[in-house]
XYZ file of C-alpha atoms in Angstrom:
542
model
C 17.916 56.805 1.325
C 15.239 55.610 -0.873
C 12.219 53.322 -0.199
C 12.515 50.731 -2.319
C 12.169 47.448 -1.244
C 13.768 44.453 -3.530
C 16.123 45.130 -6.852
C 15.105 45.700 -9.991
C 15.483 43.917 -13.439
C 12.863 45.233 -15.777
C 13.265 45.854 -19.194
C 11.373 46.684 -22.123
C 11.487 44.717 -25.127
C 10.931 44.827 -28.711
C 6.998 43.437 -29.123
C 5.979 40.414 -31.328
C 8.818 38.581 -29.741
C 8.189 34.273 -29.811
C 11.950 33.595 -27.930
C 13.524 34.870 -24.600
C 17.082 34.482 -24.423
C 19.662 34.019 -20.590
C 23.109 35.504 -21.751
C 25.765 35.601 -19.801
C 26.728 39.669 -18.858
C 30.595 38.899 -17.955
C 32.367 37.220 -15.136
C 30.372 37.168 -11.898
C 28.020 38.811 -13.203
C 23.547 38.036 -13.349
C 22.646 36.916 -16.648
C 20.615 39.311 -18.650
C 17.563 38.548 -21.017
C 16.686 39.060 -24.616
C 13.353 38.896 -26.157
C 13.167 38.814 -29.899
C 11.944 36.483 -33.201
C 15.349 34.716 -33.365
C 15.358 31.451 -32.933
C 19.119 31.415 -31.237
C 21.458 34.029 -30.218
C 25.265 32.584 -29.700
C 26.438 31.701 -26.509
C 22.664 32.555 -24.842
C 20.132 30.060 -23.537
C 16.873 29.928 -25.676
C 13.381 29.465 -24.567
C 10.398 29.621 -26.941
C 7.784 31.218 -26.068
C 3.868 31.018 -27.409
C 3.209 32.085 -31.378
C 1.915 35.567 -30.880
C 3.843 36.860 -27.629
C 3.778 40.522 -27.608
C 6.420 40.572 -24.689
C 6.109 44.638 -22.939
C 9.026 43.169 -20.363
C 11.136 40.430 -18.100
C 11.501 40.233 -14.472
C 13.909 37.535 -13.634
C 12.984 36.367 -9.819
C 15.948 35.328 -7.271
C 17.600 32.134 -7.978
C 15.462 29.778 -5.999
C 11.898 31.784 -6.324
C 9.085 30.415 -7.789
C 5.739 32.033 -7.828
C 2.287 30.099 -6.356
C -1.092 31.213 -7.260
C -0.482 34.485 -7.073
C 2.191 37.085 -8.144
C 2.361 40.702 -6.549
C 4.408 43.167 -9.019
C 5.055 46.895 -7.593
C 6.207 49.636 -9.727
C 4.900 52.603 -11.664
C 3.248 53.457 -15.060
C 5.460 55.667 -17.412
C 5.112 55.628 -21.464
C 1.758 53.555 -21.045
C 4.099 50.696 -19.857
C 4.295 49.543 -16.420
C 7.470 49.289 -14.810
C 7.966 46.313 -12.290
C 10.359 47.892 -8.964
C 9.480 45.085 -6.768
C 7.414 41.839 -6.281
C 6.024 39.496 -3.169
C 5.473 35.739 -3.841
C 2.357 34.838 -1.462
C 2.329 31.294 -0.603
C -1.198 29.276 -1.315
C -0.478 26.566 1.593
C -0.985 27.698 5.044
C 1.636 27.485 6.785
C 2.779 27.782 10.737
C 1.970 30.636 11.870
C 5.509 32.862 12.798
C 5.767 34.061 16.079
C 5.926 37.551 17.019
C 7.397 39.074 19.991
C 5.840 38.911 23.199
C 4.764 42.598 23.594
C 5.339 45.068 26.256
C 2.455 46.321 28.897
C -0.427 44.028 27.192
C -1.788 41.431 29.445
C -0.391 38.239 27.934
C -3.314 36.353 29.635
C -5.464 37.491 26.655
C -3.787 35.615 24.152
C -2.430 32.581 26.439
C -3.636 28.907 26.609
C -3.732 27.035 29.588
C -3.381 23.434 30.554
C -3.621 21.871 33.887
C -0.901 19.245 34.685
C -0.841 16.952 37.708
C -1.105 13.286 38.389
C -3.071 13.770 41.233
C -5.410 15.977 39.275
C -5.849 17.857 41.965
C -5.707 21.469 40.110
C -8.967 23.380 38.084
C -7.688 26.054 35.653
C -10.190 28.340 34.025
C -8.847 30.908 31.441
C -11.326 33.419 30.729
C -12.249 37.266 29.608
C -8.293 37.323 30.133
C -8.016 36.450 33.605
C -6.906 33.026 34.684
C -8.271 31.110 38.367
C -6.522 28.648 39.276
C -7.677 26.259 42.644
C -5.402 23.530 43.707
C -6.516 20.972 46.241
C -3.424 19.455 48.778
C -1.414 17.133 47.258
C 2.639 15.775 47.319
C 3.032 15.636 44.316
C 4.028 18.732 41.857
C 1.121 20.165 39.946
C -0.087 23.775 38.456
C -0.787 25.454 34.627
C 1.014 25.502 31.832
C 0.738 29.275 29.755
C 1.784 29.130 26.127
C 1.374 31.989 23.636
C 2.623 32.681 19.967
C 5.361 34.696 20.993
C 8.910 34.315 21.339
C 10.831 36.956 24.210
C 12.750 39.334 23.545
C 16.029 40.345 24.797
C 14.732 43.960 26.596
C 15.459 45.204 30.265
C 11.980 43.664 31.368
C 10.223 41.810 34.609
C 7.541 39.259 34.638
C 4.713 41.583 36.302
C 1.478 39.687 37.416
C -1.714 41.533 39.785
C -3.175 38.688 41.551
C -4.999 37.831 44.246
C -4.392 34.200 46.307
C -5.548 32.209 49.312
C -3.298 29.817 50.488
C 0.315 29.678 49.216
C 2.451 30.277 48.048
C 2.269 30.001 44.608
C 5.271 29.713 42.547
C 5.852 31.425 39.310
C 8.572 29.309 36.552
C 9.996 29.693 33.019
C 10.848 27.452 30.342
C 13.083 27.623 27.009
C 13.193 25.187 24.639
C 15.511 23.088 26.582
C 14.625 23.124 29.453
C 10.913 22.299 28.505
C 12.434 19.051 27.122
C 13.969 17.949 30.497
C 10.173 18.584 32.103
C 12.574 21.503 33.774
C 11.916 25.120 34.462
C 13.129 28.470 36.083
C 12.058 29.562 39.667
C 11.284 33.444 38.728
C 9.509 34.159 42.315
C 6.645 33.316 44.618
C 2.972 34.666 44.276
C 1.732 35.121 48.179
C -1.403 36.001 49.916
C -2.078 39.768 50.815
C 0.079 41.264 47.986
C -1.897 42.027 45.045
C 1.200 42.664 42.910
C 4.519 40.896 41.506
C 7.961 41.866 39.553
C 9.363 38.884 38.783
C 12.892 39.082 37.198
C 13.988 36.804 34.355
C 17.078 34.428 34.724
C 19.756 35.337 32.828
C 20.494 31.485 31.457
C 17.035 31.457 30.061
C 17.196 31.790 25.753
C 14.599 34.110 25.096
C 14.159 33.482 21.801
C 13.053 29.745 22.338
C 10.681 30.592 25.041
C 8.173 28.042 25.395
C 5.709 28.025 28.204
C 5.145 30.281 32.224
C 4.678 27.736 34.595
C 2.269 28.303 37.688
C 3.337 25.636 40.556
C 0.420 24.973 42.932
C 2.118 24.832 46.799
C 1.375 21.510 48.533
C -1.407 22.896 50.820
C -4.595 24.027 49.937
C -4.958 27.283 47.901
C -6.656 29.582 45.403
C -5.056 32.153 43.003
C -7.011 34.908 40.445
C -4.491 36.504 38.080
C -5.814 39.432 36.831
C -2.960 40.212 34.520
C 0.301 38.751 32.981
C 2.820 41.221 31.209
C 6.037 42.329 30.755
C 7.523 45.769 31.692
C 10.214 47.786 31.792
C 12.495 46.710 34.654
C 13.982 50.191 35.052
C 13.034 53.671 33.310
C 14.374 54.084 29.952
C 17.479 56.543 29.432
C 16.239 58.771 27.661
C 17.836 58.577 24.104
C 18.369 61.642 21.055
C 16.391 62.056 18.318
C 18.236 62.503 14.806
C 17.593 63.690 11.732
C 19.578 63.909 7.783
C 20.887 67.341 6.531
C 21.399 65.983 3.030
C 22.253 69.135 1.896
C 25.234 71.156 2.588
C 24.573 74.616 2.466
C 21.727 73.755 5.123
C 24.375 73.476 7.458
C 27.389 75.760 6.175
C 24.809 79.095 5.230
C 21.762 78.192 7.656
C 23.648 77.049 10.692
C 22.221 78.648 13.283
C 18.661 78.716 11.983
C 18.585 74.886 11.065
C 20.342 74.050 14.797
C 17.443 76.327 16.630
C 15.094 74.141 14.274
C 16.443 70.608 15.748
C 16.654 71.771 19.358
C 12.940 72.579 18.744
C 11.705 69.604 18.397
C 14.346 67.975 20.247
C 16.534 66.833 17.844
C 20.431 65.977 19.499
C 22.472 64.504 16.434
C 22.772 64.977 13.302
C 23.502 63.146 10.049
C 24.815 66.131 7.676
C 26.738 65.715 4.100
C 30.776 67.300 4.511
C 32.247 68.127 1.464
C 35.388 66.693 0.631
C 38.240 68.580 -1.403
C 39.290 65.554 -3.959
C 37.406 62.773 -1.768
C 40.853 62.452 0.794
C 40.608 65.469 3.319
C 37.137 68.299 4.633
C 37.219 70.983 2.195
C 36.606 73.588 5.221
C 37.796 72.346 8.345
C 37.139 75.747 10.305
C 34.189 75.761 9.044
C 33.078 72.273 9.989
C 34.389 72.775 13.569
C 32.474 76.087 14.120
C 29.196 74.637 12.980
C 30.579 71.538 15.264
C 30.990 73.707 18.171
C 27.727 75.827 17.726
C 25.727 72.162 17.584
C 27.767 71.651 20.725
C 26.737 74.395 22.892
C 22.857 73.299 21.990
C 23.618 69.857 23.156
C 23.174 68.441 19.284
C 25.956 65.689 18.125
C 27.374 65.896 14.540
C 27.628 62.897 12.370
C 29.032 63.225 8.295
C 26.777 60.354 6.244
C 27.867 59.400 2.760
C 25.573 57.547 0.331
C 25.839 55.642 -2.593
C 24.923 52.322 -3.869
C 28.231 51.901 -6.166
C 30.614 51.926 -2.592
C 29.873 48.299 -1.528
C 31.577 47.596 -5.290
C 35.243 46.610 -4.654
C 36.530 49.191 -7.149
C 34.865 51.718 -5.481
C 35.692 50.595 -1.421
C 39.308 52.031 -1.799
C 37.253 55.863 -2.441
C 34.919 55.028 0.693
C 38.122 54.023 2.644
C 39.661 57.648 1.618
C 36.299 59.336 2.690
C 36.208 57.663 6.320
C 40.368 58.293 6.227
C 39.585 62.160 5.989
C 37.148 62.263 8.418
C 39.434 60.258 11.115
C 42.184 63.344 10.372
C 39.868 65.544 10.725
C 38.991 64.908 14.355
C 42.237 64.259 15.408
C 43.386 67.634 13.806
C 40.433 69.406 16.228
C 40.119 69.117 20.266
C 36.883 67.756 21.346
C 34.481 69.942 20.839
C 35.029 70.457 17.537
C 34.814 66.470 16.453
C 32.442 64.255 14.809
C 30.538 61.919 17.358
C 30.756 59.773 13.774
C 30.804 58.254 10.706
C 27.182 57.129 8.775
C 27.204 55.228 5.695
C 24.292 55.176 3.574
C 24.836 52.116 1.164
C 22.176 50.670 -0.341
C 23.073 47.372 -2.467
C 19.964 45.820 -3.088
C 18.882 49.307 -5.768
C 22.126 48.234 -8.051
C 21.071 45.548 -10.757
C 21.962 41.929 -10.712
C 24.467 42.381 -13.689
C 26.180 45.188 -11.373
C 26.059 43.352 -8.604
C 24.843 39.416 -8.196
C 22.138 38.956 -5.767
C 24.478 35.921 -4.586
C 26.706 38.356 -4.327
C 25.818 41.257 -2.470
C 25.970 40.318 1.525
C 29.461 39.425 1.068
C 30.581 42.577 -0.808
C 28.549 44.483 2.180
C 30.510 42.777 4.826
C 33.759 43.317 3.123
C 33.301 47.067 2.161
C 31.921 47.264 5.969
C 35.546 45.597 7.180
C 37.346 47.974 5.016
C 35.535 51.064 6.305
C 36.009 49.813 9.891
C 39.381 49.208 9.692
C 39.907 52.990 8.419
C 38.003 54.750 10.855
C 40.104 52.765 13.726
C 38.896 52.895 17.519
C 38.632 56.793 17.821
C 35.663 56.823 14.929
C 32.136 55.299 15.667
C 30.922 53.804 12.185
C 27.569 53.415 11.779
C 25.484 51.367 9.177
C 22.052 52.395 7.360
C 20.098 49.260 7.084
C 16.675 48.281 5.281
C 14.358 46.722 8.102
C 14.289 43.282 5.867
C 17.652 42.484 7.178
C 15.930 42.023 10.456
C 14.990 38.229 8.300
C 18.458 37.452 7.704
C 20.578 37.186 10.897
C 23.401 35.402 9.120
C 24.340 38.993 7.477
C 23.486 40.946 10.592
C 26.062 38.501 12.475
C 28.634 38.866 10.172
C 28.495 42.554 10.373
C 28.817 42.874 13.680
C 32.443 42.998 14.526
C 32.601 46.231 11.888
C 29.447 48.352 13.269
C 29.713 50.023 16.607
C 25.989 50.838 15.412
C 22.730 50.788 12.760
C 20.387 52.864 11.460
C 17.503 50.490 10.650
C 15.261 52.205 7.988
C 11.966 50.958 9.504
C 10.099 52.893 7.033
C 6.268 51.944 8.322
C 3.505 54.057 10.141
C 1.672 51.321 11.782
C 2.993 51.162 14.970
C 2.900 47.281 15.619
C 4.816 46.635 12.110
C 6.973 49.450 13.377
C 7.732 47.699 16.273
C 7.795 44.072 15.144
C 10.565 45.275 12.799
C 12.683 47.057 15.111
C 13.243 44.232 17.796
C 15.456 41.852 15.258
C 17.692 44.373 15.440
C 17.518 45.306 19.291
C 17.895 42.070 19.797
C 21.327 41.330 17.790
C 22.504 44.792 19.150
C 22.379 43.021 22.997
C 23.463 40.568 21.967
C 26.546 42.180 20.462
C 26.963 44.745 22.739
C 26.093 47.308 19.365
C 23.578 50.190 19.601
C 20.840 50.387 17.116
C 18.894 53.701 16.447
C 15.268 53.286 14.525
C 14.533 55.617 11.788
C 11.163 56.472 10.004
C 10.196 58.356 7.184
C 8.347 61.569 6.463
C 9.399 62.249 3.182
C 7.542 62.983 -0.116
C 7.092 59.563 -2.042
C 5.896 58.619 -5.313
C 2.560 56.500 -5.388
C 2.702 53.208 -6.637
C 1.025 50.763 -8.361
C 0.084 47.527 -7.153
C -0.877 44.399 -9.377
C -2.062 41.686 -8.629
C -1.777 38.241 -11.117
C -3.465 35.086 -10.549
C -3.000 31.592 -12.437
C -4.963 32.144 -15.679
C -6.596 28.303 -15.173
C -7.104 27.793 -18.981
C -7.785 31.783 -19.638
C -5.601 33.746 -21.733
C -2.779 35.386 -19.330
C -1.158 38.709 -18.978
C 1.697 37.058 -17.842
C 3.952 34.200 -17.888
C 6.026 32.612 -16.401
C 9.056 30.812 -17.922
C 12.093 28.398 -16.585
C 15.721 29.437 -18.095
C 18.317 26.571 -16.553
C 16.274 26.704 -12.913
C 15.765 30.416 -12.834
C 11.871 31.735 -13.032
C 11.653 34.669 -15.189
C 8.334 36.702 -15.489
C 7.351 37.807 -18.625
C 4.159 40.490 -19.171
C 2.685 40.518 -22.027
C 1.524 42.885 -24.653
C -2.180 41.588 -24.769
C -3.367 38.306 -23.005
C -2.066 35.233 -24.983
C -3.808 32.019 -24.726
C -1.447 28.689 -24.820
C -2.187 25.828 -23.826
C 0.952 24.390 -22.012
C 2.113 27.895 -20.560
C 2.505 28.705 -17.227
C 0.039 31.707 -17.659
C -1.244 34.656 -14.980
C -4.206 37.057 -15.567
C -4.496 40.528 -14.381
C -7.365 40.033 -11.262
C -6.479 43.764 -10.540
C -4.334 46.863 -10.074
C -4.232 49.392 -7.174
C -2.884 52.505 -6.441
C -0.517 52.977 -3.334
C -0.237 56.248 -2.130
C 2.608 55.786 0.261
C 0.282 56.512 3.562
C 1.375 52.907 5.064
C 5.592 54.118 4.751
C 5.701 57.739 4.816
C 4.409 60.052 7.756
C 4.655 62.965 4.996
C 1.470 64.045 5.350
C 0.908 63.647 8.843
C 3.924 64.476 10.248
C 1.822 65.886 13.735
C 1.179 62.236 14.382
C 4.375 61.032 14.349
C 5.581 63.103 16.746
C 2.897 62.306 18.816
C 3.921 58.576 18.116
C 7.515 59.134 19.326
C 7.140 59.150 23.070
C 5.369 56.062 23.396
C 7.800 54.053 20.399
C 10.411 55.897 22.638
C 9.998 54.454 25.528
C 9.032 50.913 24.793
C 12.400 50.745 22.475
C 14.790 52.267 25.521
C 13.325 48.993 27.402
C 16.309 48.099 25.195
C 19.600 49.178 26.151
C 21.343 49.074 22.803
C 18.318 51.616 22.263
C 19.763 54.558 20.135
C 17.488 56.502 19.939
C 14.707 57.526 16.302
C 15.483 58.999 13.239
C 13.508 60.611 11.425
C 14.307 60.949 6.929
C 13.603 64.224 5.771
C 11.672 65.803 8.728
C 12.714 69.141 7.820
């Protein structure tokens, strides 16, 4: 369960190289890169480098990626050389603001824009100090206020809560998605009537929440006024408590110290444990009686037990049969035990992006992962839940998640951030996905130690000597890290602008587990608005 974000393919190369070669690495494998002083290598595409270039490392970007004015490389320094492990390519071109999830509890009026409508021009409205004030004169035609904001609406089980004071009326709340807006139409939510101070309005099932466009406040036909003090999404019901969970990677922790482990887990409200279960020859549980005794002891304390396995190589076609045998071993164990001694499910922490390109090319990873998941779910059958641990950035890959849905009962999302807003933003796509597909999602946070990271910021050299050259090799952009700054007229050069250490505090709660425990209740309450929420899992809590 590592926190590496993007695949690594960087290598130390001989100094004084003047050529970069892209060479095939075998069937369906990504190319390998070599820098040396030879003008040609058999079977390879060769590109000249500027005279005097001394290459430290080569870092190919993914197909289709092209750097702009800035390149950010993350990695570590070993033996005096920088080894990149991930990258970012910020764009210098401003683009449209990416809609954020509509927040819970917050007064939406604080970030909304209001405009009046109606052919009779009988509406006056102001939106100031996070309050909406509307005055309506009598009229026969529809008129009111349209409220928009920079969000999409999630699939949480929520209502629209309004606090207000009205004179005359009633006023009518409406909501529109993109399709309804295009037809100048909207769904009715309910009325705001004089004498009441608040309203909780249910959202219509047919509303396309992901394409929410606006709320509408309709004036009555008579003289009326309203002062809306707040407008917020609130959970429609009190969320059901979801279990907290954690991992137990060392088998000895539960085999030799089961009672102590269970007492510790119970003291922190842990209700599910993912444990490594030793197998005999990869085909049968090694000590079924021992496992059964531990599962019973855990059950007596209200704690469920799942097995966990994890290895990036499990995604490879040649390794899938071995993983299938592991699932069959757990299924056979459950079939041989009474309900109180059975595993609650199986979890697989397979992270294919940790494999180098020459082992599994980027463009084959998604399909390989889905093929693996299909095989594991088929082996588990209907009686054994299958859960997969996935990185938070897969939330930006809906095609992969949709393809995975038939083969996963649940996902555990490595939402490894310490900022609450980031945690929520990364969690929402998965919770919405689970709501659509009838699956479950648990949100995972990190409490383990993470090695300090180094970030290097490169900017376009603009005629000055550069420390990094971008080379086009058959349409793929390759970053060539140079040992010494180099000036070359026609080369795409970037200079090292700054270096800074990243201590991991944005990723892990390792140095402040008390802050993590304080944060959990609020996150659990908000995530509980999704019926698909399975709970929060904490990595390296113990």
